[in-house]
Every structure is written in C-alpha cells, then in structure tokens.
Short mmCIF file of C-alpha atoms in Angstrom, two decimals:
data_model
loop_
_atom_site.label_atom_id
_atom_site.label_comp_id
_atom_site.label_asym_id
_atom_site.label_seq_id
_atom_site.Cartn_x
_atom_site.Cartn_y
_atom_site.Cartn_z
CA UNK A 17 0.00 0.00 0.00
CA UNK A 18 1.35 3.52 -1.14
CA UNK A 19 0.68 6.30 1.64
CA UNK A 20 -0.31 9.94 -0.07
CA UNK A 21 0.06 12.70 2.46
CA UNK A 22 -1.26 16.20 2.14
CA UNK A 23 -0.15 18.85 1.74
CA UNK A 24 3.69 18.59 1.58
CA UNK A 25 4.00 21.62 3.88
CA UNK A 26 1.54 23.40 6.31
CA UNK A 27 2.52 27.01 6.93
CA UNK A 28 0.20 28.13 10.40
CA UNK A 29 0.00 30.68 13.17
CA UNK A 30 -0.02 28.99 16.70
CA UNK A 31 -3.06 28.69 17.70
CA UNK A 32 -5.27 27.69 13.72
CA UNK A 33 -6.14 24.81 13.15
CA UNK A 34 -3.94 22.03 10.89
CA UNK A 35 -5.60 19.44 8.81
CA UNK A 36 -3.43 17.19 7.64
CA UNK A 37 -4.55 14.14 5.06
CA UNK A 38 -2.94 10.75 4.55
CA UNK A 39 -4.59 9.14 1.82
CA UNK A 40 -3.90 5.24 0.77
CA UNK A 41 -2.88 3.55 -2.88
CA UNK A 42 -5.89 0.45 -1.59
CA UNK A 43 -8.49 -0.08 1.34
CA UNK A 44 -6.66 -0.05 4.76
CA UNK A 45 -8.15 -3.01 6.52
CA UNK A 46 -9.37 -2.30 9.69
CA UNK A 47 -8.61 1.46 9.72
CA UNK A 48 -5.15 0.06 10.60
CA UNK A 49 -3.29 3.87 10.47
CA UNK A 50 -0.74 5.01 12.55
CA UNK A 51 0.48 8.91 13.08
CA UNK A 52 3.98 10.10 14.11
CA UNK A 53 5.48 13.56 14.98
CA UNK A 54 8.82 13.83 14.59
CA UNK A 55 10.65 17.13 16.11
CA UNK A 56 14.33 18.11 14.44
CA UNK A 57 17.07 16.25 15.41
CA UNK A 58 14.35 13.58 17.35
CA UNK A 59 13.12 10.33 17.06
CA UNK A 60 9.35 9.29 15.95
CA UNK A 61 6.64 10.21 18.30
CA UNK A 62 3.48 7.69 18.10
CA UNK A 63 0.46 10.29 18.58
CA UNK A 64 -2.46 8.06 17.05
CA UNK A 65 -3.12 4.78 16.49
CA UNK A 66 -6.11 2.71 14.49
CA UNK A 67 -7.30 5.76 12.97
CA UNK A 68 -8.83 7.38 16.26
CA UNK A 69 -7.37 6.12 19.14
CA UNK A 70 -5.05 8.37 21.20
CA UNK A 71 -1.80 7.67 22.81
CA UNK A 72 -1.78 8.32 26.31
CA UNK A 73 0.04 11.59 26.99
CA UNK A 74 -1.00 13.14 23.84
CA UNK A 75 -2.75 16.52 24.12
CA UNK A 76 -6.90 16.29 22.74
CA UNK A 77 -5.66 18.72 20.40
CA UNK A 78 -4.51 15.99 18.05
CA UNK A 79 -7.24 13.98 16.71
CA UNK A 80 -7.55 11.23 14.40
CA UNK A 81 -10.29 10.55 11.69
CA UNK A 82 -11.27 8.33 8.57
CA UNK A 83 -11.50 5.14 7.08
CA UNK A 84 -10.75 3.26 3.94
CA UNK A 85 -9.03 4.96 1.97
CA UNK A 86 -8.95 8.92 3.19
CA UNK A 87 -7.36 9.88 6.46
CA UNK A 88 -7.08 12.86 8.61
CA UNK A 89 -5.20 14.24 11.30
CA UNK A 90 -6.42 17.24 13.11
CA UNK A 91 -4.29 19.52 15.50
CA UNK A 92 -7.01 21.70 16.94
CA UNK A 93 -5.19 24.65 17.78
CA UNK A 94 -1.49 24.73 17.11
CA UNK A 95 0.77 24.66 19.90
CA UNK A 96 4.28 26.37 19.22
CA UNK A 97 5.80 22.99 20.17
CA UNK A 98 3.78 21.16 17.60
CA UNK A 99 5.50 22.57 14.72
CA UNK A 100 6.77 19.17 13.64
CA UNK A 101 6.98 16.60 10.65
CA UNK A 102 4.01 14.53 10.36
CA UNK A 103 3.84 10.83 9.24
CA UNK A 104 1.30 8.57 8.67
CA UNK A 105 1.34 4.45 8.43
CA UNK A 106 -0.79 1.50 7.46
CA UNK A 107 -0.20 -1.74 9.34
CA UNK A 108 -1.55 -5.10 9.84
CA UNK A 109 -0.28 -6.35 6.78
CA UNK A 110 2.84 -8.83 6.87
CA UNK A 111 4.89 -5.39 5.56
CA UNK A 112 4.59 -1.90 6.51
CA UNK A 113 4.66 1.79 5.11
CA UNK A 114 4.98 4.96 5.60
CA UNK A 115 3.44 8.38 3.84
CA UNK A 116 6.18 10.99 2.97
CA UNK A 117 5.08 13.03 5.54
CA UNK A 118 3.85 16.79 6.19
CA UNK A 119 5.77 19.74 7.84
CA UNK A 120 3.75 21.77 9.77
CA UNK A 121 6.13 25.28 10.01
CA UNK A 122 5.49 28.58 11.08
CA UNK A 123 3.80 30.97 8.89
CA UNK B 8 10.87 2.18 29.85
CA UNK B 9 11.97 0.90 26.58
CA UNK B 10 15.74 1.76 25.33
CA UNK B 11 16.81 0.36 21.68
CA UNK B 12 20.20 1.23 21.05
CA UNK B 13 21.79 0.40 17.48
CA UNK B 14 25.52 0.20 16.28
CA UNK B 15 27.38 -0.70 13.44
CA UNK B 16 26.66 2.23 11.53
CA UNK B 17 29.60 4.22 9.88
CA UNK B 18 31.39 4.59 6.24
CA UNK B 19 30.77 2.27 3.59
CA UNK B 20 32.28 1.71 0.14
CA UNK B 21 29.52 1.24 -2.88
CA UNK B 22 28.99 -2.78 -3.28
CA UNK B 23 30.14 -4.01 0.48
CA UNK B 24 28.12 -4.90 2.99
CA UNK B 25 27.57 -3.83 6.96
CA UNK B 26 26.09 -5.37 9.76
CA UNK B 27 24.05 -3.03 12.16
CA UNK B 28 23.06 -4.53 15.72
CA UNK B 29 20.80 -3.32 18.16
CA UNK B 30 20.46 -4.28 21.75
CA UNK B 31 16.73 -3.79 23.75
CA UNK B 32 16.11 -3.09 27.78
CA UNK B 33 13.05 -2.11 29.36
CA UNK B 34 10.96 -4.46 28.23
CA UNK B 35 10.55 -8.39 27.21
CA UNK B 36 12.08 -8.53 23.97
CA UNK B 37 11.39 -11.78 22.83
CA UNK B 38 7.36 -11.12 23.16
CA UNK B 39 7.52 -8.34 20.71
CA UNK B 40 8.52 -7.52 16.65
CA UNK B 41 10.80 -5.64 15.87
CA UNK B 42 11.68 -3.38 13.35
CA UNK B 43 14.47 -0.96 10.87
CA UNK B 44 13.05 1.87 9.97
CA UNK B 45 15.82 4.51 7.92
CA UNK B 46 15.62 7.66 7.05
CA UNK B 47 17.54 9.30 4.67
CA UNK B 48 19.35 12.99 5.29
CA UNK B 49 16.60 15.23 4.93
CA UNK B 50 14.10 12.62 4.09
CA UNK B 51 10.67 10.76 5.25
CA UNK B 52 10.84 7.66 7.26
CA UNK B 53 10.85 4.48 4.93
CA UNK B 54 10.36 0.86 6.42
CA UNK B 55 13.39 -1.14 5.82
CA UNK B 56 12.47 -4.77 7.27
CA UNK B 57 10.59 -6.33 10.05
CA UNK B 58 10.94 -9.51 12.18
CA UNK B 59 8.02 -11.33 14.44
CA UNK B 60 9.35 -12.64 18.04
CA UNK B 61 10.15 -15.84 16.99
CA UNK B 62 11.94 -15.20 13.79
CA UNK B 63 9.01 -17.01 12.25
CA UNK B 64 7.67 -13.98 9.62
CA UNK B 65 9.75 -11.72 8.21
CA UNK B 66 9.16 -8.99 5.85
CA UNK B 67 10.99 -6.58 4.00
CA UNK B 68 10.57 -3.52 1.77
CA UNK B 69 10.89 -3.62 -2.01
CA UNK B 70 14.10 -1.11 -2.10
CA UNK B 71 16.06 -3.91 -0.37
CA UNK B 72 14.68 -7.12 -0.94
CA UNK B 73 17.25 -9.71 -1.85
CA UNK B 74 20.26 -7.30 -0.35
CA UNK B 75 19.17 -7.47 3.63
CA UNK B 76 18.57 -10.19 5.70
CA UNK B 77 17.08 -9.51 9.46
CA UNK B 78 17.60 -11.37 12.15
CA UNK B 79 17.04 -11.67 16.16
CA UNK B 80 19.00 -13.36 19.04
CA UNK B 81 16.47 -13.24 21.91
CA UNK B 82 18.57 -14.58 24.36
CA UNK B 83 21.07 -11.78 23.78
CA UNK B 84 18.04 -9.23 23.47
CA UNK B 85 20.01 -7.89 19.98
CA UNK B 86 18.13 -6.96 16.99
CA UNK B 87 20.37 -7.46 13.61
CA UNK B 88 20.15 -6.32 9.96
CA UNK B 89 22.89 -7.42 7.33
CA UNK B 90 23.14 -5.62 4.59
CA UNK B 91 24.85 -6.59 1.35
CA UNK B 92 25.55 -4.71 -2.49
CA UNK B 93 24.99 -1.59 -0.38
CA UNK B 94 24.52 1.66 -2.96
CA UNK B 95 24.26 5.24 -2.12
CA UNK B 96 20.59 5.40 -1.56
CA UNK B 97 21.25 3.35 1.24
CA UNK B 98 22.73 6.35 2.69
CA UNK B 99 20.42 6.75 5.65
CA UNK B 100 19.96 6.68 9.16
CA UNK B 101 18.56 3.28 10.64
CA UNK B 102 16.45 2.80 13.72
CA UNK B 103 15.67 -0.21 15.10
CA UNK B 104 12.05 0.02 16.63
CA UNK B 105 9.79 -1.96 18.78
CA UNK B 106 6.33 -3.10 17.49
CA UNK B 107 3.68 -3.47 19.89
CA UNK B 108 2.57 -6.56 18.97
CA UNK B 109 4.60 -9.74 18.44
CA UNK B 110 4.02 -10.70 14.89
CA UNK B 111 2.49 -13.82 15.72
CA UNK B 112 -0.43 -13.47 13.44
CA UNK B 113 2.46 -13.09 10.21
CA UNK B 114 1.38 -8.87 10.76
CA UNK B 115 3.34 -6.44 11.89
CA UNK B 116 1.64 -3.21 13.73
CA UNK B 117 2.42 0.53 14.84
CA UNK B 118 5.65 1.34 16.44
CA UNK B 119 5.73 2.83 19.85
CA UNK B 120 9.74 2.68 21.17
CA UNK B 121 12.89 3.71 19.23
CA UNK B 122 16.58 3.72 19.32
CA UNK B 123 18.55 7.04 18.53
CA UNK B 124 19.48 5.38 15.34
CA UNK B 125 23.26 4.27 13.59
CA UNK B 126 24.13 6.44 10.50
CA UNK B 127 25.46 4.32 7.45
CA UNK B 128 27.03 6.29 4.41
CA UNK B 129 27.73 4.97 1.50
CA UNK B 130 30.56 6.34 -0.71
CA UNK B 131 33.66 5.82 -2.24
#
C-alpha cells in the first residue's frame, strides 16, 4: 500500500487549526493507520493509532479521523511545540509503510 | 521504559556490505517484533524490514529485498540487519524500533519505542 500525504508543507499561526490528510494507494483493513510527529534532530513520536485512538500523553488537540481509503489528522489549535513533521502508516499487513510526511512550520 | 540502542553504523564503500546490531532493555524482547526503519538525510521515514518474536515472519521492503537479511537473538536481546551490495541510496539513518505486537499473526503493527538510530554512508 502507497501512503499519499497532504499537503507537503503546512505554513500556520499557533493557535489555527492544521488538517493534515494521509490518503492510501488500496483499502486499509481495519482502519489500521498510525500517526507520528517527529521534532528536528528527534526520534518518531506515536500520537495516534487505528485511525482514532489516542496515545496516552498526547494533548486532545490531536485527533484522528477516517476510514478506507482517506485519512485525517487534526491539531485543533497549534501549539508552538507542535510545529513538527508529520507521518502517517498502514499496518496489519505482513509489511509496513509509511506516507512521505507533512511539515507543519510557522507561517 | 523501553531503550533500543543500534551500532554498526559508519562509512561504507559502494557494493560491500555492513552489519548493524541493536540491543533492547526495558521491556521483554522476545514477546515483541521488531523493526528498521531509515531515514535518509533530509528525508521521510521508509520501512526497511521487520521480524516477528520468533523469527518465524519476516518482511521486507521492495528497495532492499534480496540485499538485507534480518535477524534476532532473543537470548542476547540484539536486533540485527545485514546488509549486502549496499549503494548510495542506502545512505540513511537506521532505527531499530519496537512493534507493539509480536508478529504472531504473520502482521506487523504501529511502532511505539525507538533507538537514537546508527548512520550508514555509502561512498567511495
């Protein structure tokens, strides 16, 4: 499965909201979509997991939404320390991928 | 808490091969996946290969199918990936990463713990 993500880059003020969209080459079974934020210089950060479900520790800003084949990840109002690289990946499938990502900068 | 750390990494002529190790604490490592993630400079986060707890399903990405070969040694709690006919788009910085699941149903999941990762360059 080939990950789509949307758009590249994300220029906000703190405080908008970011919409970010992860969209998949075939039918993700099971919702089966992870999202990472990764910081510069930092590792991964798991925020969401099948679709919807929050990591513990993550802020409610961050929510997850979608099935099939469309996905969506919605920072409610930006936080300056959210101004990240976001990733998205289907799973449950004996291999794994990963969308190209979106930056979210400052505008 | 869950520490991965890798090694192995370092400079690499074009057509040799490497063999990066990594070495899990903080949890039970032989109940869970595991995973090599790279990512080249500047670049998105590709999926290398991936390995279930008992070495019994094993997967690996197009880009280096038939080049890499993972492996585990759970009594050791080490992670391994050997890489062979290395090119320059190999060039990349490689994580090992836990899965939270074990891979027992031939699947591998989302990630939730990884290392700082082991930089491999290739070039002559």
């Amino acid at each position: 499965i080939v990950l789509t993500q949307s758009p590249g880059t994300l220029s906000l003020s703190p405080g908008e909201r970011a919409t970010l969209s992860c969209r998949a080459s075939q039918s993700v079974s099971h919702n089966y979509l992870a999202w990472y934020q990764q910081k510069a210089g930092q590792t991964p950060r798991l925020l969401v997991y099948d679709t919807s479900s929050r990591v513990t520790g993550i802020p409610d800003r961050f929510s997850g939404s979608g099935s099939g084949t469309d996905f969506t990840l919605t920072i409610s109002r930006l936080e300056p320390e959210d101004f990240a690289v976001y990733y998205c990946q289907q799973y449950g499938r004996s291999t794994t991928t990963f969308g190209p990502g979106t930056k979210v900068d400052i505008k | 808490e869950v520490e991965l750390v890798e090694s192995g990494g370092g400079l690499v002529q074009p057509g040799r091969s490497l063999r990066l190790s990594c070495v899990g604490s903080g949890f039970i490592f032989e109940d869970y996946a595991m995973h090599w993630v790279r990512q080249a400079p500047g670049k998105g986060l590709e999926w290398v290969s991936g390995i279930s707890w008992n070495s019994g399903s094993i997967g690996y990405a197009e880009s280096v199918r038939g080049r890499v070969t993972i492996s585990r040694d759970n009594a050791k709690n080490s992670l391994y990936l050997e890489m062979n006919s290395l090119r320059g788009e190999d060039t990349a910085l490689y994580y090992c990463v836990k899965d939270v699941k074990s891979g027992y149903d031939v699947r591998f999941y989302y990630m939730d713990g990884w290392g700082k990762g082991t930089s491999v360059t290739v070039s002559s």
